[in-house]
Each structure stands twice: as structure tokens, then as C-alpha cells.
Coordinates of N, CA, C and O and ligand atoms in Angstrom, one line a residue:
M1 N 1.1 -1.1 0.0 CA -0.2 -0.1 0.0 C 0.8 1.0 0.1 O 1.3 1.5 1.0
C2 N 1.2 1.7 -1.2 CA 2.5 2.5 -1.3 C 1.4 3.5 -0.7 O 0.6 4.4 -1.1
F3 N 2.7 4.6 0.0 CA 2.3 6.1 0.7 C 1.7 6.9 -0.6 O 0.9 7.7 -0.6
A4 N 2.7 7.0 -1.7 CA 2.6 8.4 -2.6 C 1.0 7.7 -3.7 O 0.7 8.5 -3.9
C5 N 1.4 6.4 -3.8 CA 0.4 6.3 -5.0 C -1.0 5.4 -5.0 O -1.7 5.0 -5.5
S6 N -0.6 4.5 -3.6 CA -1.6 3.4 -3.4 C -3.5 4.3 -3.2 O -3.2 5.2 -2.5
P7 N -4.4 4.1 -4.1 CA -5.6 5.0 -3.6 C -6.1 4.0 -2.4 O -7.2 4.8 -2.0
R8 N -5.7 3.3 -1.7 CA -6.2 2.3 -0.8 C -5.3 2.9 0.5 O -5.9 2.9 1.6
N9 N -4.7 3.9 0.7 CA -4.1 4.3 1.3 C -4.7 5.4 2.2 O -4.8 6.6 1.5
P10 N -5.2 4.8 3.5 CA -6.0 6.4 4.0 C -5.5 7.7 4.2 O -5.9 8.4 4.5
I11 N -3.7 7.1 4.4 CA -3.3 8.5 4.7 C -2.3 9.0 3.6 O -1.3 9.9 3.7
G12 N -2.2 8.5 2.6 CA -1.7 8.5 1.2 C -1.6 10.0 0.2 O -2.9 10.7 0.7
L13 N -1.1 10.0 -0.5 CA -1.2 11.0 -1.3 C -2.1 11.1 -2.8 O -2.1 11.9 -3.2
H14 N -2.4 9.5 -3.0 CA -3.1 9.2 -3.6 C -2.5 9.6 -5.4 O -3.7 10.1 -6.1
L15 N -1.4 9.8 -5.6 CA -0.8 10.4 -6.7 C -1.4 9.4 -8.2 O -1.4 7.9 -7.9
Q16 N -1.4 9.8 -9.1 CA -1.8 9.2 -10.6 C -0.8 9.9 -11.5 O -0.5 11.1 -11.4
F17 N -0.5 8.6 -12.2 CA 0.8 9.1 -13.2 C 0.4 9.0 -14.5 O -0.5 7.8 -14.9
S18 N 0.7 9.7 -15.3 CA 1.3 9.4 -17.2 C 2.5 9.7 -17.5 O 3.4 10.2 -16.7
L19 N 2.8 8.8 -18.5 CA 4.2 8.9 -19.2 C 4.3 9.2 -20.8 O 3.2 8.3 -21.3
E20 N 4.3 9.8 -21.3 CA 4.2 10.9 -22.3 C 5.6 11.4 -23.2 O 6.2 12.2 -22.2
D21 N 5.9 11.0 -24.1 CA 6.9 11.6 -24.8 C 8.0 11.4 -23.8 O 9.1 12.5 -23.7
G22 N 8.5 10.3 -23.3 CA 9.6 10.4 -22.1 C 9.1 11.3 -20.8 O 10.5 11.3 -20.4
V23 N 8.3 11.4 -21.1 CA 8.4 12.5 -19.4 C 7.1 12.1 -18.4 O 5.8 11.9 -18.8
C24 N 7.1 11.8 -17.5 CA 6.3 11.2 -16.2 C 6.0 12.2 -15.7 O 6.8 13.2 -14.9
R25 N 4.9 12.6 -15.3 CA 3.7 13.6 -14.8 C 2.8 13.4 -14.1 O 2.3 12.1 -13.9
T26 N 2.5 14.0 -13.0 CA 1.5 13.8 -11.7 C 1.2 15.1 -11.5 O 2.1 16.1 -11.6
T27 N 0.3 15.6 -10.8 CA -0.2 16.9 -10.2 C -0.6 16.7 -9.1 O -1.1 15.4 -8.4
F28 N -0.4 17.1 -7.6 CA -0.6 17.7 -6.3 C -0.9 18.9 -6.1 O 0.0 19.7 -6.0
T29 N -1.9 19.1 -5.2 CA -2.3 20.1 -4.2 C -1.7 19.7 -2.8 O -2.7 19.2 -2.2
A30 N -0.9 20.7 -2.0 CA -0.7 20.3 -1.2 C -1.6 21.1 -0.1 O -2.1 22.1 -0.2
G31 N -2.3 20.6 1.0 CA -3.0 20.6 1.8 C -2.3 21.1 3.6 O -1.0 21.3 3.2
E32 N -3.1 21.8 4.4 CA -2.4 22.6 5.8 C -2.0 21.1 6.1 O -1.0 21.4 6.7
V33 N -2.4 19.9 6.2 CA -2.0 18.7 6.6 C -0.6 18.3 6.3 O 0.3 17.4 6.5
H34 N 0.1 19.2 5.0 CA 1.5 18.8 4.3 C 2.3 19.8 4.6 O 3.3 20.0 4.1
Q35 N 2.0 20.5 5.6 CA 3.3 21.9 5.5 C 4.2 21.3 6.6 O 3.9 20.3 7.5
G36 N 5.2 22.0 6.6 CA 6.4 21.9 7.7 C 6.1 23.3 8.3 O 5.6 23.4 9.2
W37 N 7.0 24.6 7.9 CA 6.5 25.7 8.1 C 5.0 26.2 7.7 O 4.5 26.1 6.5
N38 N 4.4 27.3 8.3 CA 3.2 27.6 7.6 C 3.1 28.6 6.5 O 3.7 29.2 5.9
G39 N 2.5 27.6 5.8 CA 2.1 28.0 4.1 C 2.9 27.4 3.3 O 2.8 27.6 2.5
C40 N 4.1 26.4 3.9 CA 5.2 25.9 3.1 C 4.9 24.5 2.8 O 4.8 23.5 4.1
M41 N 5.2 23.5 1.9 CA 4.9 22.4 1.9 C 6.0 21.7 2.3 O 7.3 22.3 2.6
H42 N 5.9 20.7 3.6 CA 7.0 19.9 3.9 C 8.5 19.3 3.3 O 7.7 18.8 2.1
G43 N 9.5 19.5 3.3 CA 10.8 19.6 2.5 C 10.4 17.4 2.3 O 11.2 17.0 1.1
G44 N 10.2 17.0 3.1 CA 10.5 15.7 3.1 C 9.0 15.1 2.2 O 9.3 14.1 1.3
L45 N 7.9 15.5 2.1 CA 6.8 15.2 1.3 C 7.5 15.7 0.0 O 6.9 15.4 -0.9
I46 N 8.0 17.1 -0.4 CA 8.3 17.4 -1.5 C 9.3 16.3 -2.0 O 9.1 16.0 -3.7
A47 N 10.3 15.8 -1.4 CA 11.2 15.1 -2.0 C 10.3 13.8 -2.1 O 10.8 12.8 -3.1
T48 N 9.6 13.5 -1.7 CA 8.5 12.2 -1.7 C 8.0 12.2 -3.4 O 7.6 11.3 -4.0
L49 N 7.5 13.7 -3.5 CA 6.9 13.5 -4.9 C 8.1 13.6 -6.0 O 7.5 13.0 -6.6
L50 N 9.4 13.8 -5.6 CA 10.0 13.9 -6.4 C 10.6 12.6 -6.7 O 10.6 11.9 -7.9
D51 N 11.0 12.2 -5.8 CA 11.3 10.2 -5.7 C 10.0 9.4 -6.4 O 10.5 9.0 -7.6
E52 N 9.0 9.6 -6.0 CA 8.1 8.9 -6.7 C 7.6 8.8 -8.5 O 7.5 8.2 -9.1
V53 N 7.9 10.6 -9.0 CA 7.5 10.6 -9.9 C 8.8 9.7 -11.2 O 8.5 9.2 -12.1
M54 N 9.8 10.0 -10.4 CA 11.3 9.2 -11.0 C 10.7 7.7 -10.9 O 10.8 7.3 -12.2
A55 N 10.3 7.3 -9.7 CA 10.4 5.6 -9.7 C 9.2 5.2 -10.9 O 9.1 4.5 -11.4
Q56 N 8.4 6.0 -11.0 CA 6.9 5.8 -11.9 C 7.3 6.1 -13.3 O 6.8 5.3 -14.2
W57 N 8.3 6.9 -13.3 CA 8.9 6.8 -14.9 C 9.5 5.6 -15.5 O 9.1 4.9 -16.7
L58 N 9.8 5.0 -14.4 CA 10.4 3.1 -14.6 C 9.4 2.4 -14.7 O 9.2 1.3 -15.5
W59 N 8.3 2.6 -13.5 CA 7.6 1.8 -13.3 C 6.6 1.6 -14.4 O 5.6 0.5 -15.1
L60 N 6.0 2.4 -15.1 CA 5.1 2.5 -16.3 C 5.9 1.8 -17.4 O 5.3 2.0 -18.7
Q61 N 7.1 1.5 -17.4 CA 7.5 1.3 -18.3 C 8.0 -0.3 -18.2 O 8.6 -0.9 -19.0
G62 N 7.6 -0.9 -17.2 CA 7.7 -1.9 -16.8 C 9.1 -2.4 -16.0 O 9.8 -3.8 -15.9
I63 N 9.6 -1.7 -15.6 CA 10.7 -1.8 -14.9 C 10.6 -1.3 -13.2 O 10.2 -0.2 -12.9
A64 N 10.8 -2.2 -12.6 CA 10.8 -1.9 -10.8 C 12.4 -1.4 -10.6 O 13.2 -2.6 -10.4
G65 N 12.3 -0.4 -10.0 CA 13.4 0.4 -9.9 C 13.7 0.9 -8.3 O 12.7 1.3 -7.6
M66 N 14.2 0.7 -7.6 CA 14.8 1.3 -6.2 C 15.8 2.3 -6.1 O 17.0 2.6 -7.0
T67 N 15.5 3.3 -5.5 CA 15.9 4.7 -5.6 C 17.4 4.5 -4.6 O 17.3 3.9 -3.3
A68 N 18.8 4.5 -5.1 CA 19.7 3.9 -4.7 C 20.4 5.2 -4.3 O 21.5 5.5 -3.3
E69 N 20.1 7.1 -4.9 CA 20.6 7.9 -4.4 C 20.2 9.0 -4.9 O 19.3 8.7 -6.4
M70 N 19.7 10.7 -4.4 CA 18.7 11.0 -4.5 C 19.4 12.3 -3.9 O 19.9 12.7 -2.8
T71 N 19.6 13.5 -4.9 CA 19.9 14.9 -4.6 C 18.6 15.9 -4.8 O 18.3 15.3 -5.8
T72 N 18.2 16.7 -3.9 CA 17.2 17.4 -4.2 C 17.6 18.9 -3.7 O 18.6 19.6 -2.9
R73 N 17.5 20.0 -5.0 CA 17.9 21.6 -4.7 C 16.9 22.2 -4.0 O 15.7 22.3 -4.9
F74 N 16.2 22.6 -3.0 CA 15.3 23.3 -2.5 C 15.5 25.0 -2.7 O 16.2 25.4 -2.2
S75 N 15.4 25.4 -3.7 CA 15.4 26.8 -4.4 C 14.7 27.9 -3.6 O 15.2 29.2 -3.3
R76 N 13.2 27.2 -3.4 CA 12.0 28.4 -2.8 C 11.4 27.5 -2.1 O 11.3 26.4 -2.5
P77 N 10.8 28.4 -1.5 CA 9.3 27.4 -0.5 C 8.8 27.0 -1.7 O 7.7 27.5 -2.5
V78 N 7.9 25.7 -1.1 CA 6.7 25.2 -2.6 C 5.3 25.5 -1.4 O 5.2 25.1 -0.2
P79 N 4.3 26.6 -2.1 CA 3.4 26.7 -1.2 C 2.7 25.6 -1.4 O 2.2 25.1 -1.8
V80 N 1.6 26.0 0.0 CA 0.5 25.0 0.1 C -0.9 25.4 -0.6 O -1.1 26.6 -0.9
G81 N -1.8 24.6 -1.4 CA -3.1 25.4 -1.7 C -2.7 26.0 -3.2 O -4.0 26.0 -3.7
V82 N -1.8 25.7 -3.9 CA -1.7 25.5 -5.6 C -1.3 24.4 -6.2 O -0.8 23.8 -5.7
P83 N -2.0 24.2 -7.2 CA -2.0 22.7 -7.8 C 0.1 23.1 -8.5 O 0.4 24.0 -9.0
L84 N 0.3 21.8 -8.0 CA 2.0 21.6 -8.3 C 1.8 20.2 -9.6 O 1.1 19.7 -9.7
E85 N 2.6 20.9 -10.6 CA 3.2 20.0 -11.5 C 4.4 19.3 -11.2 O 5.5 20.1 -11.2
V86 N 4.4 18.1 -11.1 CA 5.7 16.9 -10.8 C 6.1 16.5 -12.0 O 5.5 15.8 -12.6
T87 N 7.1 16.4 -12.9 CA 7.6 15.9 -14.2 C 9.0 15.0 -13.5 O 9.7 15.8 -12.7
A88 N 9.0 14.1 -14.3 CA 10.6 13.4 -14.4 C 11.0 13.1 -15.8 O 10.2 12.3 -16.6
R89 N 12.1 12.6 -16.3 CA 12.8 12.2 -17.6 C 13.7 11.5 -17.2 O 14.7 11.7 -16.1
Q90 N 14.5 10.9 -18.2 CA 15.6 10.3 -17.8 C 17.1 11.0 -18.3 O 16.8 12.0 -19.3
T91 N 18.1 11.3 -17.5 CA 19.3 12.0 -18.0 C 20.4 11.1 -18.4 O 21.6 11.7 -18.9
G92 N 20.1 9.4 -18.0 CA 21.7 8.9 -18.3 C 21.5 7.5 -17.9 O 20.1 7.2 -17.5
G93 N 22.4 6.8 -17.7 CA 22.2 5.4 -17.0 C 22.9 4.6 -18.3 O 23.4 4.5 -19.1
R94 N 23.2 3.4 -17.3 CA 23.7 2.2 -18.2 C 23.5 0.8 -17.3 O 23.7 0.4 -16.2
G95 N 23.2 -0.3 -18.4 CA 22.6 -1.5 -17.3 C 21.4 -1.2 -16.6 O 20.4 -1.0 -16.9
R96 N 22.1 -1.6 -15.1 CA 20.8 -1.9 -13.9 C 20.6 0.0 -13.4 O 19.9 -0.1 -12.8
L97 N 21.5 0.7 -14.2 CA 21.7 2.1 -13.2 C 20.8 2.7 -14.1 O 21.2 3.3 -15.3
F98 N 20.1 3.5 -13.6 CA 19.1 4.8 -14.6 C 19.5 5.9 -13.6 O 19.2 6.1 -12.6
E99 N 19.7 7.0 -14.4 CA 20.0 8.2 -13.8 C 18.5 9.1 -14.5 O 18.4 9.4 -15.4
L100 N 17.7 9.6 -13.0 CA 17.0 10.3 -14.0 C 16.8 11.5 -13.2 O 17.6 12.1 -12.3
A101 N 16.0 13.1 -13.5 CA 15.8 14.2 -12.8 C 14.4 14.5 -12.8 O 13.6 14.1 -13.5
A102 N 14.1 15.4 -11.8 CA 12.6 15.7 -12.0 C 12.4 16.8 -11.1 O 13.4 17.9 -10.5
E103 N 11.4 17.5 -11.4 CA 11.0 19.1 -10.8 C 9.8 19.4 -10.6 O 8.6 18.3 -11.0
I104 N 9.4 20.2 -9.6 CA 8.4 20.6 -9.4 C 8.1 22.2 -10.1 O 8.8 23.2 -9.7
A105 N 7.0 22.0 -10.9 CA 6.4 23.6 -11.4 C 5.1 24.6 -10.7 O 4.2 23.6 -10.5
L106 N 5.5 25.3 -10.3 CA 4.0 26.5 -9.9 C 3.2 26.5 -10.9 O 3.8 26.6 -12.2
P107 N 2.0 27.1 -11.1 CA 1.3 27.5 -12.2 C 1.7 28.9 -12.7 O 1.7 28.6 -14.0
D108 N 2.9 29.6 -12.2 CA 3.0 30.7 -13.2 C 4.9 30.0 -13.5 O 5.3 31.3 -14.6
G109 N 4.7 28.6 -13.5 CA 6.3 28.3 -14.6 C 7.3 28.2 -13.3 O 8.0 27.6 -14.0
Q110 N 7.5 28.8 -12.5 CA 8.5 28.5 -11.5 C 8.9 27.6 -10.6 O 7.9 26.7 -11.0
V111 N 10.0 27.0 -10.8 CA 10.5 25.6 -10.5 C 11.4 25.9 -9.4 O 12.5 26.4 -9.0
P112 N 10.6 25.8 -8.2 CA 11.4 26.0 -6.7 C 12.0 24.7 -5.9 O 13.0 25.1 -5.5
V113 N 12.1 23.8 -6.9 CA 12.7 22.5 -6.6 C 13.0 21.6 -7.7 O 12.0 21.2 -8.4
H114 N 14.1 20.9 -7.6 CA 14.3 19.9 -8.5 C 15.5 19.1 -8.0 O 16.1 19.4 -6.8
A115 N 15.2 17.7 -8.5 CA 16.2 16.7 -8.1 C 16.6 15.9 -8.8 O 16.1 15.8 -10.2
R116 N 18.0 15.1 -8.5 CA 18.5 14.2 -9.3 C 18.5 12.9 -8.9 O 18.6 12.9 -7.3
A117 N 18.5 11.6 -9.5 CA 18.2 10.4 -9.0 C 19.3 9.4 -9.6 O 18.7 9.5 -10.7
K118 N 19.6 8.5 -9.1 CA 20.1 7.0 -9.5 C 19.1 6.2 -8.9 O 18.8 6.1 -7.7
F119 N 18.8 5.1 -9.9 CA 17.7 4.4 -9.7 C 18.2 2.6 -10.0 O 19.2 3.1 -10.9
L120 N 18.5 2.1 -9.4 CA 18.9 0.5 -9.6 C 17.5 -0.5 -10.1 O 17.1 -0.6 -9.0
K121 N 17.7 -1.1 -11.1 CA 16.8 -2.2 -11.5 C 16.8 -3.3 -10.2 O 18.2 -3.6 -10.3
V122 N 15.4 -4.0 -9.9 CA 16.1 -4.8 -8.6 C 15.0 -6.1 -9.4 O 14.3 -6.3 -10.4
Ligands
LIG1 C1 12.5 -5.5 -1.1 C2 12.5 -5.6 -2.7 C3 11.3 -5.2 -3.2 C4 11.4 -5.1 -4.6 C5 9.8 -4.6 -5.0 C6 9.8 -3.8 -6.5 C7 10.1 -2.0 -6.3 C8 9.3 -1.7 -7.6 C9 8.5 -0.4 -6.9 C10 9.3 0.5 -6.9 C11 8.4 1.3 -5.9 C12 9.5 2.8 -5.7 C13 9.1 3.6 -4.6 C14 9.6 4.9 -4.7 C15 11.6 4.8 -4.4 C16 11.8 4.7 -3.3 O1 11.6 5.1 -2.7 S1 12.6 3.0 -3.5 C17 13.0 2.9 -1.2 C18 14.3 3.7 -0.9 N1 15.1 3.0 -1.6 C19 15.8 1.8 -0.8 O2 15.4 1.1 0.1 C20 16.7 1.7 -1.5 C21 17.7 0.6 -0.3 N2 19.0 -0.2 -1.4 C22 18.8 -1.5 -1.7 O3 18.0 -2.1 -1.6 C23 20.0 -1.7 -2.5 O4 21.4 -0.8 -2.3 C24 19.4 -1.4 -4.2 C25 19.5 -0.2 -4.8 C26 18.5 -2.2 -4.4 C27 21.1 -1.6 -5.0 O5 21.5 -3.0 -4.5 P1 21.8 -4.5 -5.4 O6 20.7 -4.5 -6.4 O7 22.5 -5.6 -4.3 O8 23.4 -3.5 -6.0 P2 24.4 -3.5 -5.7 O9 25.5 -4.7 -6.0 O10 24.8 -2.0 -4.7 O11 25.1 -2.3 -7.1 C28 25.0 -2.7 -8.3 C29 25.6 -1.7 -9.1 O12 25.2 -0.6 -8.9 C30 26.4 0.6 -8.6 N3 25.8 1.1 -7.4 C31 25.3 1.3 -6.0 N4 24.6 2.0 -6.2 C32 25.0 3.2 -6.9 C33 25.2 4.8 -6.5 N5 24.3 5.4 -5.5 N6 25.5 5.4 -8.0 C34 26.2 4.4 -8.8 N7 26.1 3.5 -8.8 C35 25.5 2.5 -7.5 C36 27.2 -0.6 -7.8 O13 28.3 -0.2 -7.6 C37 27.4 -2.0 -8.6 O14 28.2 -1.6 -9.9 P3 28.9 -2.9 -10.2 O15 29.6 -3.1 -9.2 O16 27.9 -3.9 -10.7 O17 29.8 -2.0 -11.6

């Protein structure tokens, strides 16, 4: 019962994903229960969105991969109450190793956070 994507997880984020033209995509609007500081989404949950969209880039292509390494650049706070667009694409890799990048975009196009990760096919 995945915290990020299972529709049955009562405390989950219930994310749904699509994959088109090499880009995996989901949307999420954080609420007050997802805050860290007032009005700002909790950084751990931001990282969860980014981690999951990259994992789903693999999963939607029939690849089960686990996060082996991830770095996240928090450039600006992510506000609650606005729709976030979360996307991932592949940047490299070889063999079992997949290198991916993900970002969160605000409705005005600003990108407050982006991440890079390495996944290993399991
Ligand atoms: C319990 C299982 C259930 C599975 C069910 C399916 C799951 C599919 C659903 C996905 C769901 C996703 C959910 C969201 C994504 C998470 O959040 S996943 C959760 C967070 N991540 C984890 O818990 C991962 C913990 N780490 C591990 O389990 C293991 O370290 C890994 C990642 C599976 C790799 O272990 P391994 O398969 O034994 O591979 P290992 O021999 O260490 O390394 C293989 C090669 O990769 C290289 N490598 C390893 N790490 C790195 C790295 N960071 N950088 C560069 N190279 C590296 C090694 O050097 C090695 O190279 P070679 O010697 O072959 O040249």
C-alpha cells in the first residue's frame, strides 16, 4: 500500500501518473496537513513527490527500480494550496543503473525544487 500512489492508503497522497514523450507527470495540491512551516509544504513530502515521479517513470515502462541515491535542490519554498506539476525524465544510465531528473513547477512556471537520482533495477 504505497504512501505515494496507492488509492487504498488512507493517509496516502493518492498520486496518479502518466508517461508521454519520455516525461512522467503527476499533479498534487498540498494542504495544511502537508505543511512544514506555515504555508510551506514539508520538505520531506516534496522529496517524496520527486522520488515517486522518477520511480514511476520506470514503473510505467515495466521496470521495477529502487532509489539508490537522490539529491534535492530546494531553491524556493513550495506553497500549499496551489496545484503543483511534478515531472521526471531520464538523463542517463547504463545496465541496471538509471539516472533521472525531476522537478516541481508552480502554476506561473517557476521551478522551486528539482532533484536528480540514481535508480537500480531490482
Ligand atoms: C524489497 C524489494 C522489493 C522490490 C519491489 C519492487 C519495487 C518496485 C517499485 C518501486 C517503488 C518505488 C518507491 C519509490 C522509490 C523508493 O523510495 S525506493 C525506497 C528507497 N530506496 C531503498 O530502500 C533502496 C535501498 N537500497 C537497496 O535496496 C540496494 O542498495 C539497491 C539500490 C537495490 C542496490 O543493491 P544491489 O541490487 O545489491 O546492487 P549493488 O550490488 O549494490 O550495486 C549494483 C551496481 O550498481 C552500482 N551502484 C549502486 N548504487 C549506486 C549509486 N548510488 N551510484 C552509482 N552506482 C551505484 C554498484 O556500484 C554496482 O556496480 P557494479 O559493481 O555492478 O559495476
